PDB file of C-alpha atoms and ligand atoms in Angstrom:
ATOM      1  CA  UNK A   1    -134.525  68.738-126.697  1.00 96.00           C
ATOM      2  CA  UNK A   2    -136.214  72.264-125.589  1.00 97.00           C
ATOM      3  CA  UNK A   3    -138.452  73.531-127.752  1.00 95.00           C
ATOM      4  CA  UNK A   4    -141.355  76.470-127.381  1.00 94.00           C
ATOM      5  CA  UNK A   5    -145.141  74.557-127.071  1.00 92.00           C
ATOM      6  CA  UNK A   6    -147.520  76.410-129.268  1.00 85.00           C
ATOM      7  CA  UNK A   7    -150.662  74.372-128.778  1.00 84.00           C
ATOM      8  CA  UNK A   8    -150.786  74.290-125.091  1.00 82.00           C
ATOM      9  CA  UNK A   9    -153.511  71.080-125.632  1.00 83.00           C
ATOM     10  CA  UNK A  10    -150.584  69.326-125.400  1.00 81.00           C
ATOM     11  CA  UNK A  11    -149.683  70.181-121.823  1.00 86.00           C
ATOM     12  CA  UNK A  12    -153.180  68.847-120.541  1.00 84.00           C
ATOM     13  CA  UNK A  13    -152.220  65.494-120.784  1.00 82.00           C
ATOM     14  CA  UNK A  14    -149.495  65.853-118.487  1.00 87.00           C
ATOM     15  CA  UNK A  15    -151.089  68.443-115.611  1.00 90.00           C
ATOM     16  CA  UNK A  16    -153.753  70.301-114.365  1.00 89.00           C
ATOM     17  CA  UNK A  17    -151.585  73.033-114.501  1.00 89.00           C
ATOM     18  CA  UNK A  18    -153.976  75.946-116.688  1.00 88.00           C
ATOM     19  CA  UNK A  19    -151.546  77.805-118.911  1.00 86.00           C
ATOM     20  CA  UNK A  20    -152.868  81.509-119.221  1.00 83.00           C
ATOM     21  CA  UNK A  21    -152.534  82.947-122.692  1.00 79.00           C
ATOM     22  CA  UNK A  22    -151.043  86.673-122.753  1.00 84.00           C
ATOM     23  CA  UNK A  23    -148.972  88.007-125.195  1.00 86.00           C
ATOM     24  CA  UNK A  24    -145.932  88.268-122.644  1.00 91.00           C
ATOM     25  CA  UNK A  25    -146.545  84.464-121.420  1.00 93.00           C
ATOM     26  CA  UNK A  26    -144.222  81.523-123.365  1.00 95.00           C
ATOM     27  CA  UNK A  27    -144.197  77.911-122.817  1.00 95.00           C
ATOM     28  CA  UNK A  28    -141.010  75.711-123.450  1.00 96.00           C
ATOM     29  CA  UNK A  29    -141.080  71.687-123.348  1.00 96.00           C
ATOM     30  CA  UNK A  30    -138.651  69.244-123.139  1.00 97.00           C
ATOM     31  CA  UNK A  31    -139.088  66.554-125.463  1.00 96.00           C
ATOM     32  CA  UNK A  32    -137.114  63.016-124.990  1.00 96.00           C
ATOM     33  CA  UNK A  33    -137.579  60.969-128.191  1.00 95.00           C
ATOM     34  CA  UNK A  34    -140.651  63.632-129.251  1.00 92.00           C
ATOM     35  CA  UNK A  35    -142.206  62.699-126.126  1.00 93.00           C
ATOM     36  CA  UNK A  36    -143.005  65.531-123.848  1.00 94.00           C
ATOM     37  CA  UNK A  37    -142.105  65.060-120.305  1.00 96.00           C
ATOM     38  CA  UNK A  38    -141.838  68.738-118.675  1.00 97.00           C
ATOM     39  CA  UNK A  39    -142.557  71.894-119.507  1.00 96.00           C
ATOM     40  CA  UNK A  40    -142.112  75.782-118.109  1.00 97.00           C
ATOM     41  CA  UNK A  41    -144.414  78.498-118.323  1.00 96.00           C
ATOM     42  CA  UNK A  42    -142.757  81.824-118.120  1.00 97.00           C
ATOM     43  CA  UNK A  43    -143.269  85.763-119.171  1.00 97.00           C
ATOM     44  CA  UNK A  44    -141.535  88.024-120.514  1.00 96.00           C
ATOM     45  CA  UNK A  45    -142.004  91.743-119.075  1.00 94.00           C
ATOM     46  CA  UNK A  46    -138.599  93.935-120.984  1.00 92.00           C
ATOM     47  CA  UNK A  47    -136.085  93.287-118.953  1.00 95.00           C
ATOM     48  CA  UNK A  48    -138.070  91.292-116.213  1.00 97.00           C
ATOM     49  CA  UNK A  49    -138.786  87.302-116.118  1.00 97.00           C
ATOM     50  CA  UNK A  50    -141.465  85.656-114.113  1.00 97.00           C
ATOM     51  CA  UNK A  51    -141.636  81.878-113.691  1.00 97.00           C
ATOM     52  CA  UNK A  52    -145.073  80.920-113.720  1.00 96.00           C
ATOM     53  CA  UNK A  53    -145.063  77.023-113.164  1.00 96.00           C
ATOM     54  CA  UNK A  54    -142.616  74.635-113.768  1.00 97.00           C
ATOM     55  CA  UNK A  55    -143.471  70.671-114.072  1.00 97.00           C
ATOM     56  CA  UNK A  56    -141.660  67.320-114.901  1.00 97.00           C
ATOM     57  CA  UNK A  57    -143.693  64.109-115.091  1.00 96.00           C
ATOM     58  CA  UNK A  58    -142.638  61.446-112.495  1.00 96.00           C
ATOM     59  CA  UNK A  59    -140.540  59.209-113.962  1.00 96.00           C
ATOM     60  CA  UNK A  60    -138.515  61.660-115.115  1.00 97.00           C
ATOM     61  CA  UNK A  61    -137.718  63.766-111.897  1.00 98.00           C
ATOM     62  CA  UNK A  62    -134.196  64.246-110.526  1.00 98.00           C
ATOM     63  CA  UNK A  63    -132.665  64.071-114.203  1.00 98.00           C
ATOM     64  CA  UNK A  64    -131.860  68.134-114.506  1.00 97.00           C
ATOM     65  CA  UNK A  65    -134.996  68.392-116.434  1.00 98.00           C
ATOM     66  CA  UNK A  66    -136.235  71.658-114.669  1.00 98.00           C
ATOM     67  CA  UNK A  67    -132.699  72.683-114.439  1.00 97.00           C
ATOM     68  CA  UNK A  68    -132.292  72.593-117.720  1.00 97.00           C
ATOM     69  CA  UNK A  69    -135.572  74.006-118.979  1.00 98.00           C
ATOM     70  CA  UNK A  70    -134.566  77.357-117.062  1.00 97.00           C
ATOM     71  CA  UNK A  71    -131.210  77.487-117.843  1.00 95.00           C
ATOM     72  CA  UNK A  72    -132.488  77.519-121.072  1.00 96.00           C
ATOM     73  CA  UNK A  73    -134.701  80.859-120.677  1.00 96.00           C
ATOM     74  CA  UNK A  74    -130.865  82.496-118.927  1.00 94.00           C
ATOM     75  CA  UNK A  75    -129.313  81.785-121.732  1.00 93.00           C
ATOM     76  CA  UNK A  76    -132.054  82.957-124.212  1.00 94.00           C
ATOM     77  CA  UNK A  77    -132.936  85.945-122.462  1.00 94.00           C
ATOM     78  CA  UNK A  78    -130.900  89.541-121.346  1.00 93.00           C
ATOM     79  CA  UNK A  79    -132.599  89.586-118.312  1.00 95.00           C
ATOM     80  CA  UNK A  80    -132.313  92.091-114.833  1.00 96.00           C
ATOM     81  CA  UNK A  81    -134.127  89.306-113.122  1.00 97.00           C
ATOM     82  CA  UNK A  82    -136.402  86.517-112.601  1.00 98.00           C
ATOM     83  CA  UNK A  83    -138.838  86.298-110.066  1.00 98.00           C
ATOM     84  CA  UNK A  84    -141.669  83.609-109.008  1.00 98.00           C
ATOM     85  CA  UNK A  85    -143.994  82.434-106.368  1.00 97.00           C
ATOM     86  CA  UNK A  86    -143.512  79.397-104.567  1.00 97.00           C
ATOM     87  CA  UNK A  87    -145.548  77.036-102.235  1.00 97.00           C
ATOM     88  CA  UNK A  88    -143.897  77.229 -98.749  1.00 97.00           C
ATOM     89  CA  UNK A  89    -144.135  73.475 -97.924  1.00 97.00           C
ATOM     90  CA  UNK A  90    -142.939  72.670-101.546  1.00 97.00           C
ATOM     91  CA  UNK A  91    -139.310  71.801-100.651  1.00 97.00           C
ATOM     92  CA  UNK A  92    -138.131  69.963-104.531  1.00 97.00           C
ATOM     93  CA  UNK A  93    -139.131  73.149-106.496  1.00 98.00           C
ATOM     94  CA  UNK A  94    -137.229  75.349-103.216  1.00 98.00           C
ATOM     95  CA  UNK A  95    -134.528  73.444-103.528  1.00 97.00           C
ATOM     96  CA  UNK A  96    -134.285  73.685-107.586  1.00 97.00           C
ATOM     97  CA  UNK A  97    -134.362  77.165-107.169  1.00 97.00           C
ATOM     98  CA  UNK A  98    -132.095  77.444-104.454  1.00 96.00           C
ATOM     99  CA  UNK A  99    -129.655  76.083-106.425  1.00 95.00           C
ATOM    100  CA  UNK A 100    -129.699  77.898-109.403  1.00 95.00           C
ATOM    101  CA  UNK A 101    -129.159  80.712-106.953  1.00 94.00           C
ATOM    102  CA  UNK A 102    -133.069  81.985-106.552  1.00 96.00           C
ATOM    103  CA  UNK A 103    -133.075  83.845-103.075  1.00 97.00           C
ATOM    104  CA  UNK A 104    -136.153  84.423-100.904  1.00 98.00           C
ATOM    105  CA  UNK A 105    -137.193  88.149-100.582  1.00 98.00           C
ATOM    106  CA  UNK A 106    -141.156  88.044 -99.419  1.00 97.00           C
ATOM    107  CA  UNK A 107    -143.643  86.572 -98.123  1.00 97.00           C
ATOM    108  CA  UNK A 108    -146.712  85.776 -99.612  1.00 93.00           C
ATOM    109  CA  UNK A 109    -149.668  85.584 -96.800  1.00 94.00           C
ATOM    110  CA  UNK A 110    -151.853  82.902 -97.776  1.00 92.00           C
ATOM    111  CA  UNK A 111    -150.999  83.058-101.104  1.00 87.00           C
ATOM    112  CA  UNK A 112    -152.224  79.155-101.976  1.00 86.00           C
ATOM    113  CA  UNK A 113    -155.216  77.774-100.896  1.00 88.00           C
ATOM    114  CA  UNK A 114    -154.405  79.354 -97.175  1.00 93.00           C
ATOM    115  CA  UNK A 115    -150.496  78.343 -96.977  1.00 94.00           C
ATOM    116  CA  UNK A 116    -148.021  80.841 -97.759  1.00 96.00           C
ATOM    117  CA  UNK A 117    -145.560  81.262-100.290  1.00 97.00           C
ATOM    118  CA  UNK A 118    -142.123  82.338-100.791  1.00 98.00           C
ATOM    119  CA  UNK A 119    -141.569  85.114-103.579  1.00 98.00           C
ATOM    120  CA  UNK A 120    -138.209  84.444-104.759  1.00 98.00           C
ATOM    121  CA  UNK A 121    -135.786  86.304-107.294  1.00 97.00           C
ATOM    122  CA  UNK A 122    -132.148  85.731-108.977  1.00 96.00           C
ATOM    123  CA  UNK A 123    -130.780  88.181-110.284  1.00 95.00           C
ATOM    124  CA  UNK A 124    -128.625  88.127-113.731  1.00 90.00           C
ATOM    125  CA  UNK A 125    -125.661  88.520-112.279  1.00 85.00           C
ATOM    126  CA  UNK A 126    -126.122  85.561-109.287  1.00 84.00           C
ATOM    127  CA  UNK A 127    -126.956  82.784-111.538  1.00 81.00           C
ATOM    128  CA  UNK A 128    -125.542  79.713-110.985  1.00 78.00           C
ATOM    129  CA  UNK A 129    -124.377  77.345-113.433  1.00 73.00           C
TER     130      UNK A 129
HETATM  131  C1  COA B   1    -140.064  70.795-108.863  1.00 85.78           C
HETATM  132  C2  COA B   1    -139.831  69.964-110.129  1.00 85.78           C
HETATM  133  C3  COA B   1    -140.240  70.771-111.352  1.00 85.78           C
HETATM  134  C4  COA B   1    -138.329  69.610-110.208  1.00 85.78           C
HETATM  135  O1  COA B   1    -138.097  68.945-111.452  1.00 85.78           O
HETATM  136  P1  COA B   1    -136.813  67.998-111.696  1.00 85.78           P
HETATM  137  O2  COA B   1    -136.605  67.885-113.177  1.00 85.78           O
HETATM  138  O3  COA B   1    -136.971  66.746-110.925  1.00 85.78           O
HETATM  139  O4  COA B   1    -135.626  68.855-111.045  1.00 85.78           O
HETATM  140  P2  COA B   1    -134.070  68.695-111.371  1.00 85.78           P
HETATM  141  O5  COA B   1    -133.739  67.260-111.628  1.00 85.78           O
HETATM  142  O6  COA B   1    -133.693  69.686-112.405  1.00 85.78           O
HETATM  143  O7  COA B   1    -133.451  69.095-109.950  1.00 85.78           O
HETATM  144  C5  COA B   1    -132.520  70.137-109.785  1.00 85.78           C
HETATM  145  C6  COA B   1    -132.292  70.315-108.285  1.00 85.78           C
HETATM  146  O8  COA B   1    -133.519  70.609-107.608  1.00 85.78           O
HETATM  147  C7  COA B   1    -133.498  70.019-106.297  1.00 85.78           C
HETATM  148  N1  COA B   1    -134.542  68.989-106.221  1.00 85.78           N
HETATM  149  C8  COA B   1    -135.336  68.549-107.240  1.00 85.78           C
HETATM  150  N2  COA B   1    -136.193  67.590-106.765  1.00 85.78           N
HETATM  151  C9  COA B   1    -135.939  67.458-105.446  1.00 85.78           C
HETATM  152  C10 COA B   1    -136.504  66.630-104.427  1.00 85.78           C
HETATM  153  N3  COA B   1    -137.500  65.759-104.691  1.00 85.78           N
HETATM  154  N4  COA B   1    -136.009  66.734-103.167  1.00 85.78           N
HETATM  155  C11 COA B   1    -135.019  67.614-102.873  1.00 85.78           C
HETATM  156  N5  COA B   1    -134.433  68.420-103.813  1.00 85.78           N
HETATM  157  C12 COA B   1    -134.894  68.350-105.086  1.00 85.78           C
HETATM  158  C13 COA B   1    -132.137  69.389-106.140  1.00 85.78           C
HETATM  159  O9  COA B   1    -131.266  70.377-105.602  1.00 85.78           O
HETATM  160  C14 COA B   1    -131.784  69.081-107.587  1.00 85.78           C
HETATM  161  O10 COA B   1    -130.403  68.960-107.797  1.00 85.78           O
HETATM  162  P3  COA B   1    -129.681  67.513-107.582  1.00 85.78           P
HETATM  163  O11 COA B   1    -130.519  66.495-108.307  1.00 85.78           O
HETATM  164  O12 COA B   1    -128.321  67.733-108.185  1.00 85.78           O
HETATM  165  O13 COA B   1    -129.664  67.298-106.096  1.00 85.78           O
HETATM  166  C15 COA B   1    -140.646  68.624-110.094  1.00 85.78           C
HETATM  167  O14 COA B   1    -140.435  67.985-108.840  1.00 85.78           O
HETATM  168  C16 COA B   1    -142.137  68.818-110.300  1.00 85.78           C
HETATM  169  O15 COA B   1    -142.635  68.790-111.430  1.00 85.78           O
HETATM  170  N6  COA B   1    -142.896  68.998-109.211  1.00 85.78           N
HETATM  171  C17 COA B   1    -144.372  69.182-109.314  1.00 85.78           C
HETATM  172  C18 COA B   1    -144.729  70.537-109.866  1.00 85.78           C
HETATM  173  C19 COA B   1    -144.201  71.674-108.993  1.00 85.78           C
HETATM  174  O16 COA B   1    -144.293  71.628-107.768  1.00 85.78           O
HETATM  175  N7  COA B   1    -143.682  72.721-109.638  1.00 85.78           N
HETATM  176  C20 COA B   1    -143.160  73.886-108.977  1.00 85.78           C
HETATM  177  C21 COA B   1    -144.205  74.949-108.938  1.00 85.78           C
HETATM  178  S1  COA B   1    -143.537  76.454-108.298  1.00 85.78           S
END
């Protein structure tokens, strides 16, 4: 079950990840038996989405989780396109994105910690299902 996370206490127990509170930012969980075991932080600019971090706990990798959790904003969302930043050497979130048909368009010098990243977009229309 995907459901929007309104005290974002509740993602500190599962990453170190720092959820920045805007009013265009949103954070969605997936919940197996009420237990949270992913989550996506994402904003909402009009017609523009940017995915800000994206997480499943171990145990529960390779199950669609992530997959799911975006398809989720798609389908909730009349969007032009969705863009985010990703870590160059990070091939499992690449390849997640790859396949929902995220493209790479830039470079992003140094962007973490001294190691690039990949700005990559999808656009409505190239979605894959
Ligand atoms: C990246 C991450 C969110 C993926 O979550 P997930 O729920 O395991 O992903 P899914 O099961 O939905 O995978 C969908 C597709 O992504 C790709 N993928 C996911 N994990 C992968 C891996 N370890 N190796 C290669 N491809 C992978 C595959 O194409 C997969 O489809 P398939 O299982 O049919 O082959 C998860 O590994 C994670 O939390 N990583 C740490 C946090 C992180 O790096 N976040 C990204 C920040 S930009």
């Amino acid at each position: 079950m995907i459901k929007e996370i309104k005290d974002i206490n509740y993602i500190k127990n599962l990453s170190n990840y720092k959820v920045t509170l805007n009013p265009f930012n949103k954070v969605i969980g997936y919940y197996i038996n009420d237990i949270l075991v992913g989550f996506l932080d994402y904003s909402v600019m009009y017609e523009k989405i940017e995915i800000n971090y994206i997480f499943v706990i171990n145990e529960y990798r390779r199950k669609s989780i992530a997959y799911n959790l975006i398809k989720y904003v798609v389908d909730n969302y009349d969007f032009e396109n969705i863009t985010l930043e990703v870590n160059v050497n990070n091939v499992s979130a690449i390849n997640l994105y790859k396949k929902l048909g995220f493209k790479i368009i830039g470079i992003r010098k140094k962007y973490y910690d001294g190691i690039d990243g990949y700005l990559m977009e999808v656009k409505n229309d190239n979605f894959s299902n």
